[in-house]
Amino acid sequence: MKKLLIAIGILSMSFLNAQDLTDAVRYSQQEILGTARYRSMSGAFGALGGDLSALQINPAGSAVFLNSFGSVTLSTSRINNEGLYNTGFANSFTNRSSRNLNFGQLGAVFIYNNRDIESSGINKLSFGIAYDQTTDNANKIFLAGRSSNSIDNFFLNEAQGLPFGLISRTSSESVNDLYSFLGSEEGSQAQQAFLGYEAFIIEPTDNENLNNTNYISNIAPGVYDHEYTYESTGINGKLTVNMGAQIDEIFYIGANLNSHFVNYDKVTEFFEGNNNQGSNLNEVLFTNRLSTVGGGFSAQVGGIAKVSKMVRAGVSYESPTWYYIKEETSQRLETFSDSDGRSLVDPNIINVFPEYRLRTPSKATGSIAFLFEKQGLISIDYSYKDYTATKLSSDEGVDFSILNADIDNNLQGASMIRIGTEWRNGNWSFRGGYSYEESPYKNTLILGDKKGYSFGAGYNFGKYRFDVAYNNTSQKRTEQFFSNSGFTNSVLIDNDTQSLTFTLGLNF
């Protein structure tokens, strides 16, 4: 007899159905976000310092400040996604853009000059605290197209091999009861099979046999009209506590302790319609919601050296970030038949997954900058991350060996190059930059290389400083509607993001 549970189901089995490589990569990457000066030079600050967001790259940068300094940053972005749904019919092309406003950075660094440096060789000490947004999770996608593949393949693939008696309700069970039981005792696969059966998408080949494990579809073969809507919100960020020092007026050293947070929410809706002859179902609307929260910790160390009057070199290391992440999902499935009308399966259940640990890869950065007295500078950063070092684990007994093997087989080491320049004319500063980041995937059709350029300007009022930056990044990726499932349809997304950033700085 099936056990009845409350309206919050705890999924303990088949947990990997909620996780894939996309999640592991999403929380392992950081965008070039921060102050307007930092962003206008595409983040190429590893050998420069003197900017609060430069602490993201090299913590020794705090000791470069000549005096105590604070800044606050706001940014606005326009995200444009162009989608290509190539399924053998005429290619379907869609476009969806969105705008958002973020509070991107806040922080201060405090400088303490050492008046007695003869015994220690330390010219000054720096202490900083800063908040930086590291990723903007806001995004929207809409696709409309035609395909010969039906979403029934998703539910059939999940159901095959499961006993009919497991996914069929008894007279005393509600939809909520059985959906919650399956999530707790059997996992996500059984839940999807139950939804498909309850909404009349699939049927057992023998509905009199509770041990039946074979299923057929009520949707006839033919042509299907598809619409897919994706909307995500949330941000990732970190709080940094920094300490640095200048030694013998030549060397700068520093260290960061970082506290990270993750906040990611996603809603997808997939619609399918058909007028195929003999089809018992003509419409399907499948809605899925995901909510993710988490926290983590990392550390950084770095140094900058004045090689000559013109050249500065920097090196830094960022440890892996050790996250604890929690996820919740909910689902809703609606179908329509020209003959039998509408059927709604809404379990009204929140699936709470066991908390898991995520270790992101470490990052090493080498930097060089060329200074042309007070006229201008050119800065170059090179960073490397080995994404195969990404690992998931659990204190709840969840086995991540399959997903960790997928990480080893599909991800790779990735390099990033950032180039920035700044030139001054009186109180004005004019800046520009370029960035290139390799894909963490061996197959770049899944996620392509990211390219970006930037420019900006700033004016120094003496005590105050105001900076503005424009950034543009582009990247291609493949969005599969239902990952690791029998329904393999996907869309090629060409993402273009444009941002304006404004920073107000204060010397004190």
PDB file of N, CA and C in Angstrom, residues 168-174:
ATOM      1  N   SER A 168      -0.455   4.478 -11.182  1.00  0.00           N
ATOM      2  CA  SER A 168      -1.914   4.636 -11.260  1.00  0.00           C
ATOM      3  C   SER A 168      -2.489   4.790  -9.861  1.00  0.00           C
ATOM      4  N   ARG A 169      -3.440   5.665  -9.719  1.00  0.00           N
ATOM      5  CA  ARG A 169      -4.033   5.961  -8.415  1.00  0.00           C
ATOM      6  C   ARG A 169      -5.052   4.904  -8.005  1.00  0.00           C
ATOM      7  N   THR A 170      -5.097   4.643  -6.707  1.00  0.00           N
ATOM      8  CA  THR A 170      -6.187   3.844  -6.164  1.00  0.00           C
ATOM      9  C   THR A 170      -7.372   4.765  -5.887  1.00  0.00           C
ATOM     10  N   SER A 171      -8.508   4.179  -5.529  1.00  0.00           N
ATOM     11  CA  SER A 171      -9.718   4.974  -5.294  1.00  0.00           C
ATOM     12  C   SER A 171      -9.571   5.926  -4.112  1.00  0.00           C
ATOM     13  N   SER A 172      -8.639   5.638  -3.203  1.00  0.00           N
ATOM     14  CA  SER A 172      -8.475   6.478  -2.003  1.00  0.00           C
ATOM     15  C   SER A 172      -7.365   7.514  -2.145  1.00  0.00           C
ATOM     16  N   GLU A 173      -6.688   7.520  -3.295  1.00  0.00           N
ATOM     17  CA  GLU A 173      -5.554   8.425  -3.470  1.00  0.00           C
ATOM     18  C   GLU A 173      -5.921   9.622  -4.323  1.00  0.00           C
ATOM     19  N   SER A 174      -5.386  10.785  -3.953  1.00  0.00           N
ATOM     20  CA  SER A 174      -5.515  11.982  -4.781  1.00  0.00           C
ATOM     21  C   SER A 174      -4.272  12.140  -5.641  1.00  0.00           C
TER      22      SER A 174
END
